[in-house]
CSV table of C-alpha atoms in Angstrom, one decimal:
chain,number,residue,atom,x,y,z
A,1,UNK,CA,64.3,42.9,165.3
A,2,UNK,CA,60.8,43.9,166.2
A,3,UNK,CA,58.6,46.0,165.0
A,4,UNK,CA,58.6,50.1,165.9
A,5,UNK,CA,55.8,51.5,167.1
A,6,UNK,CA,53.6,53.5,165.1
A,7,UNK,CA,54.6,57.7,165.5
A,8,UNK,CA,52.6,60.6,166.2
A,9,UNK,CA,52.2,62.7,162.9
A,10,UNK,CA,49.7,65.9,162.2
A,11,UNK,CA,46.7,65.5,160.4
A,12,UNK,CA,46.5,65.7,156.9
A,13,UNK,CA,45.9,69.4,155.0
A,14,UNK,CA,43.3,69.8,152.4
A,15,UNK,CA,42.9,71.9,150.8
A,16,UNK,CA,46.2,73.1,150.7
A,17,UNK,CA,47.2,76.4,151.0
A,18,UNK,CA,46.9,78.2,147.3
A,19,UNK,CA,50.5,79.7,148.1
A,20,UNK,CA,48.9,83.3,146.7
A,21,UNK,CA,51.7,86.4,147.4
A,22,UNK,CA,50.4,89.7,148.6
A,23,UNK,CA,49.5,91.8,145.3
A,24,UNK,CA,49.7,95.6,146.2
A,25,UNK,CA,45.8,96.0,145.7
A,26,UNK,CA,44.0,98.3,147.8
A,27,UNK,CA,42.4,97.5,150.7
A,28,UNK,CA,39.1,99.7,151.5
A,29,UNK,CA,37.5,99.8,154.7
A,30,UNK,CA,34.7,102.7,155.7
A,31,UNK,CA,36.8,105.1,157.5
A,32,UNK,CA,40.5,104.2,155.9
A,33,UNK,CA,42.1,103.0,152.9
A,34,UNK,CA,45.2,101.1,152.6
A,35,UNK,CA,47.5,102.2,149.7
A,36,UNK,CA,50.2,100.4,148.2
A,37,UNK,CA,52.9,102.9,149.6
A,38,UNK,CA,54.4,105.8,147.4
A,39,UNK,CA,57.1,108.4,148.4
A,40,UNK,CA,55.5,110.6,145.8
A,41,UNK,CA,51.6,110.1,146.8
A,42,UNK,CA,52.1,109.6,150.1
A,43,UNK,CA,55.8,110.9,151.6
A,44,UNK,CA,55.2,114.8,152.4
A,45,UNK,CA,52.0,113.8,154.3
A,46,UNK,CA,53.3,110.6,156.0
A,47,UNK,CA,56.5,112.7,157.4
A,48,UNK,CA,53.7,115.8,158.4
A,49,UNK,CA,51.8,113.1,160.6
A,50,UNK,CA,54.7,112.6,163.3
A,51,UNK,CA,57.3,115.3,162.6
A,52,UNK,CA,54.8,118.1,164.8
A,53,UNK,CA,53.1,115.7,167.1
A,54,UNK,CA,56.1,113.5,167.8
A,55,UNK,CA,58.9,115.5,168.9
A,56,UNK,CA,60.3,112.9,171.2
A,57,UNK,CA,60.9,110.0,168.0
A,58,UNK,CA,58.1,108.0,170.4
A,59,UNK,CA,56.5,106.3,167.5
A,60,UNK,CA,59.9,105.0,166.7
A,61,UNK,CA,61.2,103.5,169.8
A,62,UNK,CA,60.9,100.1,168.9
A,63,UNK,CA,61.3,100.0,165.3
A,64,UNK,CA,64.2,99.3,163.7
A,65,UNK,CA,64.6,103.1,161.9
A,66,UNK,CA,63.6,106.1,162.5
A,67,UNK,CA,63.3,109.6,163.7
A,68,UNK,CA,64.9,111.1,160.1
A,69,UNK,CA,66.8,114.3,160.2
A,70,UNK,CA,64.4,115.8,158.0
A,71,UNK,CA,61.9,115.4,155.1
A,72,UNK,CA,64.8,114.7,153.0
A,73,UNK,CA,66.1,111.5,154.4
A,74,UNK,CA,62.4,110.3,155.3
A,75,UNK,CA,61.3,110.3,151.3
A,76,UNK,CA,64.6,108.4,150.5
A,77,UNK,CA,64.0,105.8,153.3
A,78,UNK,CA,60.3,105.8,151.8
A,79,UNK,CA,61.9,105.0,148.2
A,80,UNK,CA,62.8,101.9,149.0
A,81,UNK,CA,59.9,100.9,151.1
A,82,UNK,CA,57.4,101.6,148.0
A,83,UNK,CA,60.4,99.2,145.7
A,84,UNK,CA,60.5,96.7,148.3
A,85,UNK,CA,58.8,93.0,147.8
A,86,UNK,CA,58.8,91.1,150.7
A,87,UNK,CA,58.0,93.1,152.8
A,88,UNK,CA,55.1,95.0,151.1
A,89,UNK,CA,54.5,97.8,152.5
A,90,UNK,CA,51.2,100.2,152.5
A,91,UNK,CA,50.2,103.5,153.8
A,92,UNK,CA,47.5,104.0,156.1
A,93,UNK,CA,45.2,106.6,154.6
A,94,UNK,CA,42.0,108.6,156.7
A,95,UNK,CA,38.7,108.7,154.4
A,96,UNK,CA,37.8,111.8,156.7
A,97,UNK,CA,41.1,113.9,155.3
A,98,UNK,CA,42.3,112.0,152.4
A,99,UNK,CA,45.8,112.3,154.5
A,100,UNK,CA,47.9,109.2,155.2
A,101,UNK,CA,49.0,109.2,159.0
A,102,UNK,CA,50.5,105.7,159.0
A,103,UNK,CA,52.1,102.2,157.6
A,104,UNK,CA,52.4,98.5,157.6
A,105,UNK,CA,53.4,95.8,156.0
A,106,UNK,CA,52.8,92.0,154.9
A,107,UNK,CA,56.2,90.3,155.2
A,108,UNK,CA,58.5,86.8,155.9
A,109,UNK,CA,55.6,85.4,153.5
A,110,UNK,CA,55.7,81.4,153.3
A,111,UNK,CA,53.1,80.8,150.7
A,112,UNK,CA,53.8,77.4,150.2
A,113,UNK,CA,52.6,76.5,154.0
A,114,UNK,CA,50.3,79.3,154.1
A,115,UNK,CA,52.0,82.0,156.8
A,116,UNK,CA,52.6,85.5,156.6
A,117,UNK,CA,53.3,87.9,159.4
A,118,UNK,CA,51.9,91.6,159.3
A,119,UNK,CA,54.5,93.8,160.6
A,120,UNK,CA,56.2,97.1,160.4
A,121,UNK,CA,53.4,99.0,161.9
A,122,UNK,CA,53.7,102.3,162.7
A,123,UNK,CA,50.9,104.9,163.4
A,124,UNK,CA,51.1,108.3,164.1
A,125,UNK,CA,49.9,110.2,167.3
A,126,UNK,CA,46.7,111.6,165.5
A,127,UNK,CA,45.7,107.8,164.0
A,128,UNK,CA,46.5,106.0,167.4
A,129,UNK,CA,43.8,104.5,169.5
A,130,UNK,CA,40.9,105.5,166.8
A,131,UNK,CA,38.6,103.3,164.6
A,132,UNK,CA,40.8,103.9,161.6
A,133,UNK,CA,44.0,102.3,163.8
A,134,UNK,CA,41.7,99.1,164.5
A,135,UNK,CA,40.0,99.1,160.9
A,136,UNK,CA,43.6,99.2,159.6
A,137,UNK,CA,44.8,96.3,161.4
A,138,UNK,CA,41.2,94.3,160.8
A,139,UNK,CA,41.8,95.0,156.7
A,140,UNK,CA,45.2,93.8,157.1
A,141,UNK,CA,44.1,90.5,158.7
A,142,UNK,CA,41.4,90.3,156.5
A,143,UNK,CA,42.8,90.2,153.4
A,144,UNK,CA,45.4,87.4,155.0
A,145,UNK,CA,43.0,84.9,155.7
A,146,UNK,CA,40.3,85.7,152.8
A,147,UNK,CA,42.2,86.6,149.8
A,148,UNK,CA,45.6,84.6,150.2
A,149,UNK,CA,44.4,82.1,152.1
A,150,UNK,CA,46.8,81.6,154.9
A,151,UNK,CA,46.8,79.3,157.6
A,152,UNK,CA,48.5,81.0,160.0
A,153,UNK,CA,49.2,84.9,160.4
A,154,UNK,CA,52.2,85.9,162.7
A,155,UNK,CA,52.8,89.1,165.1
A,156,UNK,CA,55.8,89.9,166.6
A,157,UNK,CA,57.2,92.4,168.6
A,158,UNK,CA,60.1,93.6,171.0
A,159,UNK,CA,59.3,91.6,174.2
A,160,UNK,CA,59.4,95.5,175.9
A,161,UNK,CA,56.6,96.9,173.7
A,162,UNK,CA,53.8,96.4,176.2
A,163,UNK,CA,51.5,98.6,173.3
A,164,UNK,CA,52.6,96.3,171.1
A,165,UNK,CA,51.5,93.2,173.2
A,166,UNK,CA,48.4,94.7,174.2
A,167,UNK,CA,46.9,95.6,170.4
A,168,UNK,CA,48.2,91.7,169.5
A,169,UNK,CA,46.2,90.4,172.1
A,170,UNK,CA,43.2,92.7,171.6
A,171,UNK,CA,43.1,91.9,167.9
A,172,UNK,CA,42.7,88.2,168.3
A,173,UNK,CA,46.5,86.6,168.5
A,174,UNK,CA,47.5,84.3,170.3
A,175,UNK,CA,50.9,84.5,172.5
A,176,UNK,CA,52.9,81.7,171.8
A,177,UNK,CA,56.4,82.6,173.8
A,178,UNK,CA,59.7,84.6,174.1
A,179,UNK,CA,62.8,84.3,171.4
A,180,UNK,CA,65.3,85.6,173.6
A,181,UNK,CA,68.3,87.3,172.2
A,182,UNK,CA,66.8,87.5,169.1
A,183,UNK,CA,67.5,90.3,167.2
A,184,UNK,CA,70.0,93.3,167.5
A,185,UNK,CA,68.0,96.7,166.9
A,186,UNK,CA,69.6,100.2,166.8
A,187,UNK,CA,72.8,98.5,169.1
A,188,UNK,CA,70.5,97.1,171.4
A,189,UNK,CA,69.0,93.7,172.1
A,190,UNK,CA,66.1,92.4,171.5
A,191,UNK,CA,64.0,89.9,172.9
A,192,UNK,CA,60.8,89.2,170.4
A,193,UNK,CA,57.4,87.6,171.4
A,194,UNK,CA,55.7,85.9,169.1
A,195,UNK,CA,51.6,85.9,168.4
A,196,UNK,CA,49.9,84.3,165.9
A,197,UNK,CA,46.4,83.8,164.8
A,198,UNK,CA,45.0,80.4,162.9
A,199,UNK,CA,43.0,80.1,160.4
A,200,UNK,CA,40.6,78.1,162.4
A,201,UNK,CA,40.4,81.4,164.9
A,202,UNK,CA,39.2,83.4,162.1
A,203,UNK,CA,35.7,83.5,162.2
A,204,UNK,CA,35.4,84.7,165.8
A,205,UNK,CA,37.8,87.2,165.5
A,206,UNK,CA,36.4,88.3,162.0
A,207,UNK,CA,32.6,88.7,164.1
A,208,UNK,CA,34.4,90.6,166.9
A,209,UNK,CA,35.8,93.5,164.5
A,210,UNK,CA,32.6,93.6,162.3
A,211,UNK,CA,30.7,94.4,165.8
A,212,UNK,CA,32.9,96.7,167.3
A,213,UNK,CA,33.2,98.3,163.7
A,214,UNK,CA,29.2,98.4,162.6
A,215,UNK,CA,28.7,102.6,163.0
A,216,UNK,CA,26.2,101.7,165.5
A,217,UNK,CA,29.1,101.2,168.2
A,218,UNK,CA,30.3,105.2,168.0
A,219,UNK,CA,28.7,108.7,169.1
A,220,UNK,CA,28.7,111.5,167.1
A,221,UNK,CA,32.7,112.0,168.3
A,222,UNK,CA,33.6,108.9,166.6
A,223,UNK,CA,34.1,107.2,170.3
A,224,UNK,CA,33.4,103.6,170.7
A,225,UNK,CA,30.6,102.5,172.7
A,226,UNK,CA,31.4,98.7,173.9
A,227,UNK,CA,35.1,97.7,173.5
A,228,UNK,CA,36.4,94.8,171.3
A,229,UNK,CA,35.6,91.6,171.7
A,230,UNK,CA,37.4,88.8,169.6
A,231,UNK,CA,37.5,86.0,172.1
């Protein structure tokens, strides 16, 4: 019988990943703090951010809860959220008002082969498309790849979520395809795509948001002066 050839494998990893778990700490950036989330700290202000300015349930569209009833039903969902582990979930909280206005979360964490995905992101109309939302985000990836030490840090969305696709691409992630039929949400289906961002891409990306972020890039109105640029 002779011999098989030799096979394809991947290169070798070292170091290896240190398999670290998210830990709840804080997160501080220079216009927003990220909180471990609490219904008590944070609840009565998180529901106040969307429940005026979001009459429609527009923030909500895609995710898989949401618009509550009332405040009621919000701080009980929020209960659970602060209790979960895995996901981890934080609140998004303006230095300017001391008011949280949003959330997100590090979940689906593989610390053994150094992946996490941030997800459950949801901001409301007052936080979107400001230097806080994109600080946010850039303290959430931050903390991925320099405290836990990931290789690779997932994003995914419904495939109909064109905002959704737009941020992921503007922050840096990669898209890497379509899983259709993948999940049922609220009775309906959904296709997800899938982004991710390497460890390797890091640096780049990490430059990119340090620019865009410096004060320097914003007028007195807090409106950007050259847009991101990760790439």
């Amino acid at each position: 019988m002779s011999k098989s050839k030799d096979r394809p494998v991947g290169p070798t990893v070292d170091p290896l990943p240190p398999g670290s778990k998210p830990d709840l700490r804080p997160l501080h950036g220079r216009w927003v703090l990220l909180e471990p989330v609490s219904a008590a700290r944070h609840g009565q202000a998180l529901y106040e951010s969307f429940v005026h300015d979001d009459v429609h349930g527009h923030v909500w569209t895609y995710m898989g809860y949401g618009p509550w009833e009332n405040f009621e039903t919000f701080a009980e969902w929020l209960k659970a959220r602060e209790a979960s582990r895995d996901p981890w979930f934080y609140a998004f909280v303006r230095r300017d008002t001391g008011r949280p206005c949003g959330m997100g979360a590090f979940m689906r964490c593989d610390a053994a082969n150094g992946v996490i995905e941030i997800g459950h992101i949801w901001m409301s109309p007052s936080l979107q498309k400001t230097r806080e939302a994109t600080e946010a985000i850039f303290l959430m990836i931050r903390h991925c790849f320099d405290d836990l030490g990931v290789r690779r840090l997932e994003w995914k969305c419904d495939a109909l979520n064109a905002p959704s696709r737009r941020a992921a691409e503007r922050f840096g992630f990669t898209f890497e395809g379509i899983f259709r039929q993948h999940l049922i949400v609220k009775g309906r289906n959904r296709d997800t795509a899938w982004y991710a961002m390497l460890d390797k891409d890091w640096h780049r990306v990490r430059a990119g948001f340090e620019s865009w972020l410096s004060p320097g890039n914003f007028d007195e109105n807090g409106r950007q002066k050259a847009k991101l640029q990760v790439t």
